[in-house]
Amino acid sequence: MPQPPEVAAKAYLLLDVTTGQVLASKNPDQPVEPASLTKLMTAYLVFDALKAGKISLTQTFGVSERAWKMPGSRMFIDPKMQVPVEDLIKGMIVQSGNDATVALAEGVGGSLERFVQLMNQQAKALGMANTSYKNPEGLTEAGHTTTARDLATLATRLMNDFPQYVPYYSIQRYRYPGTPAANDTNRNLLLFRDPTVDGLKTGHTDAAGYCLVATAKRPVQGLGDGPAGQRRLLSVLLGATSENARAAESQKLLNWGYTAFDTVRLLAPGQAAAEPRIWKGKSNTVKLGRPEGVVVSVPAGEGARLKSEVVRPDPLVAPLQRGQSVGTLRVTMGAGGVVAEVPLAVLETVEESGVFGRAWDAIRLWIQ
């Protein structure tokens, strides 16, 4: 596999979101302080509440004394204000406002303590096994830790589950009316340097160093037109030495990922990777594939030498439901290294046959 560049950070992970493959990593499971990257989980719960209709973008939340007095990055809101949810979201994302974050947490959770419980429950549900939250904003607190791998999981799910809210992360400048004009610039420098970057979040404390979860979309030949033809990469960089360093090192990782790997479409959406025999069904075969197709990232120039093989249980016996997971597509390079193992699903439901058909297939299976 291609050798990643030297990256000046305590830990990092580069994920190809389009294919689900980790392209490079360093200390991806080492516990670290997330600083304001914590706000990705806060945003996840806020977006979930919006999606469920529990809150709306136009409703207002009050500002508690606790929110008003939060140290660190601020939106500069105070207890005299009733602030629309959408403005609090922008204040949390663009300005990394700890005051806005606490106001959102209290508004969605009812209390800060209850919201933190919800954060930890959601982390568990997403499979973030090495993450523990103690607050919604990311200030240093004992036991408040995560990993680069868990952050990549969270960021990916955030983008996939709430695509309608992802554009907030590409806002370069925002401030709430009446707050300081100088406090309007997104701290993610890559939004100003690279037009393909559209998020996501910065973080910094003395203990965590300078951190950045950055994501970019660039067009790729052969994947199709429009959004379907774009490849998204995500870099998680933790513990850089400065604001400029976290941006430069993240840019280095993203650029390397786009140049060192090619993206190859192996299966079109809905195309079958295999149509094996199925027993005791109304059909004799079942189509296995993926509704969205299969795309893999491979070292540059290796696309023509890929080999793929379907690994599945045998025999297959009806009924099998559409979407049911059955087997994997194992993709290897010419040299034999495994590039990816992609789960396959049933593309069309195969119902059980009648009593006679099932009995006849049972006899044939027994003879085999």
Short mmCIF file of C-alpha atoms in Angstrom, two decimals, residues 34-309:
data_model
loop_
_atom_site.label_atom_id
_atom_site.label_comp_id
_atom_site.label_asym_id
_atom_site.label_seq_id
_atom_site.Cartn_x
_atom_site.Cartn_y
_atom_site.Cartn_z
CA PRO A 34 -11.42 15.84 21.87
CA ALA A 35 -11.60 19.56 22.84
CA SER A 36 -14.27 21.25 20.68
CA LEU A 37 -14.53 18.23 18.39
CA THR A 38 -16.95 17.23 21.17
CA LYS A 39 -19.40 19.61 19.50
CA LEU A 40 -19.82 17.12 16.64
CA MET A 41 -21.77 14.88 19.02
CA THR A 42 -23.69 17.85 20.41
CA ALA A 43 -24.62 18.76 16.84
CA TYR A 44 -25.62 15.15 16.10
CA LEU A 45 -28.18 15.23 18.92
CA VAL A 46 -29.45 18.70 17.94
CA PHE A 47 -29.87 17.61 14.31
CA ASP A 48 -31.63 14.45 15.47
CA ALA A 49 -34.07 16.52 17.53
CA LEU A 50 -34.72 18.72 14.48
CA LYS A 51 -35.29 15.70 12.24
CA ALA A 52 -37.71 14.20 14.76
CA GLY A 53 -39.67 17.48 14.98
CA LYS A 54 -38.92 17.92 18.70
CA ILE A 55 -37.49 21.39 18.04
CA SER A 56 -37.42 23.76 15.05
CA LEU A 57 -34.79 26.06 13.59
CA THR A 58 -36.94 29.13 14.21
CA GLN A 59 -37.87 28.51 17.84
CA THR A 60 -35.84 30.33 20.46
CA PHE A 61 -33.92 29.10 23.49
CA GLY A 62 -33.11 31.19 26.52
CA VAL A 63 -29.55 31.71 27.74
CA SER A 64 -28.88 30.47 31.26
CA GLU A 65 -26.35 31.97 33.65
CA ARG A 66 -24.35 28.78 33.17
CA ALA A 67 -24.25 29.22 29.39
CA TRP A 68 -23.46 32.94 29.67
CA LYS A 69 -20.49 32.36 31.95
CA MET A 70 -18.85 29.61 29.90
CA PRO A 71 -15.11 30.25 29.39
CA GLY A 72 -13.23 29.76 26.13
CA SER A 73 -14.65 30.38 22.65
CA ARG A 74 -17.95 32.23 22.74
CA MET A 75 -20.79 33.49 20.59
CA PHE A 76 -21.29 36.32 23.15
CA ILE A 77 -24.93 35.73 24.06
CA ASP A 78 -26.39 36.66 27.47
CA PRO A 79 -29.41 35.92 29.70
CA LYS A 80 -31.40 38.87 28.30
CA MET A 81 -31.57 37.13 24.92
CA GLN A 82 -33.91 34.58 23.36
CA VAL A 83 -31.82 33.13 20.52
CA PRO A 84 -33.20 31.15 17.54
CA VAL A 85 -32.00 27.55 17.36
CA GLU A 86 -30.49 28.13 13.91
CA ASP A 87 -28.34 30.99 15.22
CA LEU A 88 -27.19 28.87 18.16
CA ILE A 89 -26.18 26.13 15.71
CA LYS A 90 -24.17 28.63 13.67
CA GLY A 91 -22.62 30.02 16.85
CA MET A 92 -21.62 26.52 17.95
CA ILE A 93 -20.18 25.53 14.55
CA VAL A 94 -18.65 28.71 13.09
CA GLN A 95 -17.48 30.40 16.30
CA SER A 96 -17.18 27.19 18.33
CA GLY A 97 -19.16 29.05 21.00
CA ASN A 98 -19.22 27.22 24.32
CA ASP A 99 -22.10 29.47 25.40
CA ALA A 100 -24.15 28.54 22.32
CA THR A 101 -23.34 24.86 22.86
CA VAL A 102 -24.55 24.86 26.46
CA ALA A 103 -27.72 26.75 25.47
CA LEU A 104 -28.46 24.09 22.85
CA ALA A 105 -27.69 21.25 25.26
CA GLU A 106 -29.99 22.66 27.92
CA GLY A 107 -32.72 23.36 25.37
CA VAL A 108 -32.63 19.88 23.83
CA GLY A 109 -31.85 17.81 26.93
CA GLY A 110 -33.77 19.77 29.55
CA SER A 111 -30.59 19.95 31.61
CA LEU A 112 -26.88 19.79 30.89
CA GLU A 113 -26.53 16.57 32.89
CA ARG A 114 -29.32 14.83 30.97
CA PHE A 115 -27.83 15.96 27.65
CA VAL A 116 -24.44 14.45 28.54
CA GLN A 117 -26.23 11.16 29.28
CA LEU A 118 -27.79 11.34 25.81
CA MET A 119 -24.34 11.99 24.30
CA ASN A 120 -22.92 8.84 25.86
CA GLN A 121 -25.95 6.78 24.86
CA GLN A 122 -25.62 7.98 21.26
CA ALA A 123 -21.88 7.25 21.24
CA LYS A 124 -22.63 3.67 22.30
CA ALA A 125 -25.35 3.35 19.64
CA LEU A 126 -22.92 4.53 16.93
CA GLY A 127 -20.30 1.99 18.03
CA MET A 128 -17.90 4.57 19.50
CA ALA A 129 -16.52 2.07 22.01
CA ASN A 130 -13.63 4.23 23.26
CA THR A 131 -15.47 7.51 23.82
CA SER A 132 -16.70 9.00 27.10
CA TYR A 133 -18.32 12.43 27.35
CA LYS A 134 -18.42 14.60 30.47
CA ASN A 135 -19.68 17.83 28.86
CA PRO A 136 -21.15 19.06 25.55
CA GLU A 137 -18.53 21.69 24.66
CA GLY A 138 -15.17 19.92 25.10
CA LEU A 139 -13.43 21.81 27.90
CA THR A 140 -10.87 19.67 29.70
CA GLU A 141 -12.45 17.36 32.28
CA ALA A 142 -11.24 14.06 33.76
CA GLY A 143 -12.55 11.10 31.76
CA HIS A 144 -13.63 13.20 28.76
CA THR A 145 -11.90 11.23 25.98
CA THR A 146 -12.30 9.79 22.49
CA THR A 147 -10.13 8.39 19.66
CA ALA A 148 -9.41 9.30 16.05
CA ARG A 149 -11.32 6.21 14.91
CA ASP A 150 -14.39 7.08 16.99
CA LEU A 151 -14.33 10.65 15.68
CA ALA A 152 -14.22 9.34 12.10
CA THR A 153 -17.26 7.16 12.87
CA LEU A 154 -19.13 10.11 14.37
CA ALA A 155 -18.29 12.52 11.54
CA THR A 156 -19.28 10.00 8.88
CA ARG A 157 -22.62 9.26 10.54
CA LEU A 158 -23.25 12.98 11.06
CA MET A 159 -22.85 13.63 7.32
CA ASN A 160 -24.79 10.53 6.23
CA ASP A 161 -27.67 10.88 8.71
CA PHE A 162 -28.19 14.65 8.40
CA PRO A 163 -27.05 15.78 4.93
CA GLN A 164 -29.47 18.73 5.04
CA TYR A 165 -27.52 20.28 7.93
CA VAL A 166 -23.96 19.63 6.69
CA PRO A 167 -23.83 23.02 4.84
CA TYR A 168 -23.58 24.79 8.23
CA TYR A 169 -20.03 23.43 8.45
CA SER A 170 -18.90 25.28 5.32
CA ILE A 171 -19.98 28.74 6.57
CA GLN A 172 -16.87 30.91 6.57
CA ARG A 173 -18.21 33.88 8.52
CA TYR A 174 -21.10 34.42 10.91
CA ARG A 175 -21.92 36.48 13.98
CA TYR A 176 -25.12 37.10 15.87
CA PRO A 177 -26.44 40.71 15.62
CA GLY A 178 -25.07 42.86 18.39
CA THR A 179 -22.03 40.66 19.10
CA PRO A 180 -18.40 41.65 18.36
CA ALA A 181 -17.68 42.05 14.64
CA ALA A 182 -14.19 40.59 15.06
CA ASN A 183 -15.69 37.31 16.27
CA ASP A 184 -17.08 36.18 12.92
CA THR A 185 -14.50 33.88 11.29
CA ASN A 186 -14.58 30.09 11.13
CA ARG A 187 -11.40 28.68 12.64
CA ASN A 188 -11.16 25.97 9.96
CA LEU A 189 -8.54 27.61 7.75
CA LEU A 190 -9.03 25.00 5.00
CA LEU A 191 -12.43 26.52 4.20
CA PHE A 192 -10.50 29.57 2.97
CA ARG A 193 -7.64 27.67 1.30
CA ASP A 194 -9.28 24.74 -0.49
CA PRO A 195 -12.61 25.16 -2.33
CA THR A 196 -13.26 21.39 -2.14
CA VAL A 197 -13.24 21.44 1.69
CA ASP A 198 -16.73 21.81 3.20
CA GLY A 199 -16.20 21.08 6.92
CA LEU A 200 -16.10 20.06 9.62
CA LYS A 201 -14.77 21.17 13.03
CA THR A 202 -11.75 22.52 14.85
CA GLY A 203 -10.76 21.98 18.46
CA HIS A 204 -8.11 23.29 20.83
CA THR A 205 -7.24 23.10 24.50
CA ASP A 206 -3.82 23.13 26.12
CA ALA A 207 -4.15 19.42 26.86
CA ALA A 208 -5.53 18.37 23.45
CA GLY A 209 -3.35 20.56 21.27
CA TYR A 210 -4.72 21.78 17.94
CA CYS A 211 -7.22 19.39 16.34
CA LEU A 212 -9.20 19.34 13.11
CA VAL A 213 -11.74 17.06 11.49
CA ALA A 214 -11.65 18.10 7.82
CA THR A 215 -13.62 16.76 4.89
CA ALA A 216 -13.50 17.42 1.16
CA LYS A 217 -15.37 16.36 -1.98
CA ARG A 218 -13.63 16.19 -5.35
CA PRO A 219 -14.96 14.90 -8.68
CA VAL A 220 -13.70 11.51 -9.86
CA GLN A 221 -13.80 10.31 -13.44
CA GLY A 222 -15.83 7.16 -13.94
CA LEU A 223 -18.16 7.52 -10.95
CA GLY A 224 -20.86 9.49 -12.78
CA ASP A 225 -22.05 13.08 -12.93
CA GLY A 226 -23.07 15.42 -10.12
CA PRO A 227 -22.83 14.42 -6.43
CA ALA A 228 -22.69 10.71 -7.34
CA GLY A 229 -19.42 11.34 -9.20
CA GLN A 230 -17.68 12.94 -6.23
CA ARG A 231 -15.35 11.25 -3.79
CA ARG A 232 -15.41 12.34 -0.15
CA LEU A 233 -12.38 12.01 2.11
CA LEU A 234 -12.30 12.73 5.84
CA SER A 235 -9.18 13.45 7.88
CA VAL A 236 -9.10 13.40 11.67
CA LEU A 237 -5.98 15.12 13.00
CA LEU A 238 -5.28 15.38 16.72
CA GLY A 239 -2.56 17.11 18.72
CA ALA A 240 -0.93 19.46 16.19
CA THR A 241 1.22 22.31 17.49
CA SER A 242 -0.63 25.33 16.06
CA GLU A 243 -3.69 26.52 14.19
CA ASN A 244 -1.72 26.75 10.96
CA ALA A 245 -0.07 23.35 11.49
CA ARG A 246 -3.37 21.51 11.92
CA ALA A 247 -4.61 23.02 8.66
CA ALA A 248 -1.41 22.31 6.73
CA GLU A 249 -1.07 18.73 8.00
CA SER A 250 -4.75 18.01 7.29
CA GLN A 251 -4.37 19.43 3.78
CA LYS A 252 -1.33 17.21 3.27
CA LEU A 253 -3.32 14.12 4.26
CA LEU A 254 -6.29 14.96 2.04
CA ASN A 255 -4.13 15.72 -1.00
CA TRP A 256 -2.18 12.50 -0.52
CA GLY A 257 -5.39 10.47 -0.28
CA TYR A 258 -6.68 11.88 -3.56
CA THR A 259 -3.41 11.35 -5.46
CA ALA A 260 -2.12 8.08 -3.98
CA PHE A 261 -5.40 6.20 -4.50
CA ASP A 262 -7.75 5.72 -7.44
CA THR A 263 -11.47 5.07 -7.03
CA VAL A 264 -12.88 2.14 -9.01
CA ARG A 265 -16.53 1.22 -9.43
CA LEU A 266 -16.89 -2.58 -9.34
CA LEU A 267 -20.69 -2.80 -9.32
CA ALA A 268 -23.31 -0.33 -10.52
CA PRO A 269 -26.20 0.43 -8.13
CA GLY A 270 -28.44 -2.63 -7.96
CA GLN A 271 -26.08 -4.77 -10.08
CA ALA A 272 -25.68 -8.36 -8.88
CA ALA A 273 -22.22 -9.55 -7.90
CA ALA A 274 -23.51 -13.12 -8.02
CA GLU A 275 -26.76 -15.04 -8.57
CA PRO A 276 -26.23 -18.29 -6.63
CA ARG A 277 -28.64 -21.21 -6.31
CA ILE A 278 -31.24 -20.96 -3.56
CA TRP A 279 -33.21 -23.87 -2.17
CA LYS A 280 -36.88 -24.12 -1.11
CA GLY A 281 -37.69 -20.81 -2.81
CA LYS A 282 -40.18 -19.60 -5.43
CA SER A 283 -37.12 -18.61 -7.46
CA ASN A 284 -34.14 -20.88 -8.16
CA THR A 285 -31.55 -18.12 -7.74
CA VAL A 286 -31.01 -15.04 -5.58
CA LYS A 287 -29.31 -11.78 -6.58
CA LEU A 288 -26.57 -10.58 -4.22
CA GLY A 289 -25.17 -7.04 -4.49
CA ARG A 290 -25.58 -3.60 -2.97
CA PRO A 291 -28.37 -1.11 -3.76
CA GLU A 292 -25.80 1.72 -3.95
CA GLY A 293 -23.27 -0.38 -5.90
CA VAL A 294 -19.69 -1.08 -4.89
CA VAL A 295 -16.84 1.43 -5.14
CA VAL A 296 -13.33 0.76 -3.79
CA SER A 297 -10.17 2.81 -3.43
CA VAL A 298 -6.98 1.17 -4.66
CA PRO A 299 -3.35 2.32 -4.96
CA ALA A 300 -2.99 4.52 -8.03
CA GLY A 301 -2.58 2.44 -11.19
CA GLU A 302 -3.76 -0.84 -9.62
CA GLY A 303 -7.38 -0.69 -10.82
CA ALA A 304 -6.89 -2.94 -13.85
CA ARG A 305 -5.37 -5.73 -11.74
CA LEU A 306 -8.13 -6.07 -9.18
CA LYS A 307 -9.70 -9.46 -8.51
CA SER A 308 -12.99 -10.04 -6.73
CA GLU A 309 -14.58 -13.11 -5.22
#
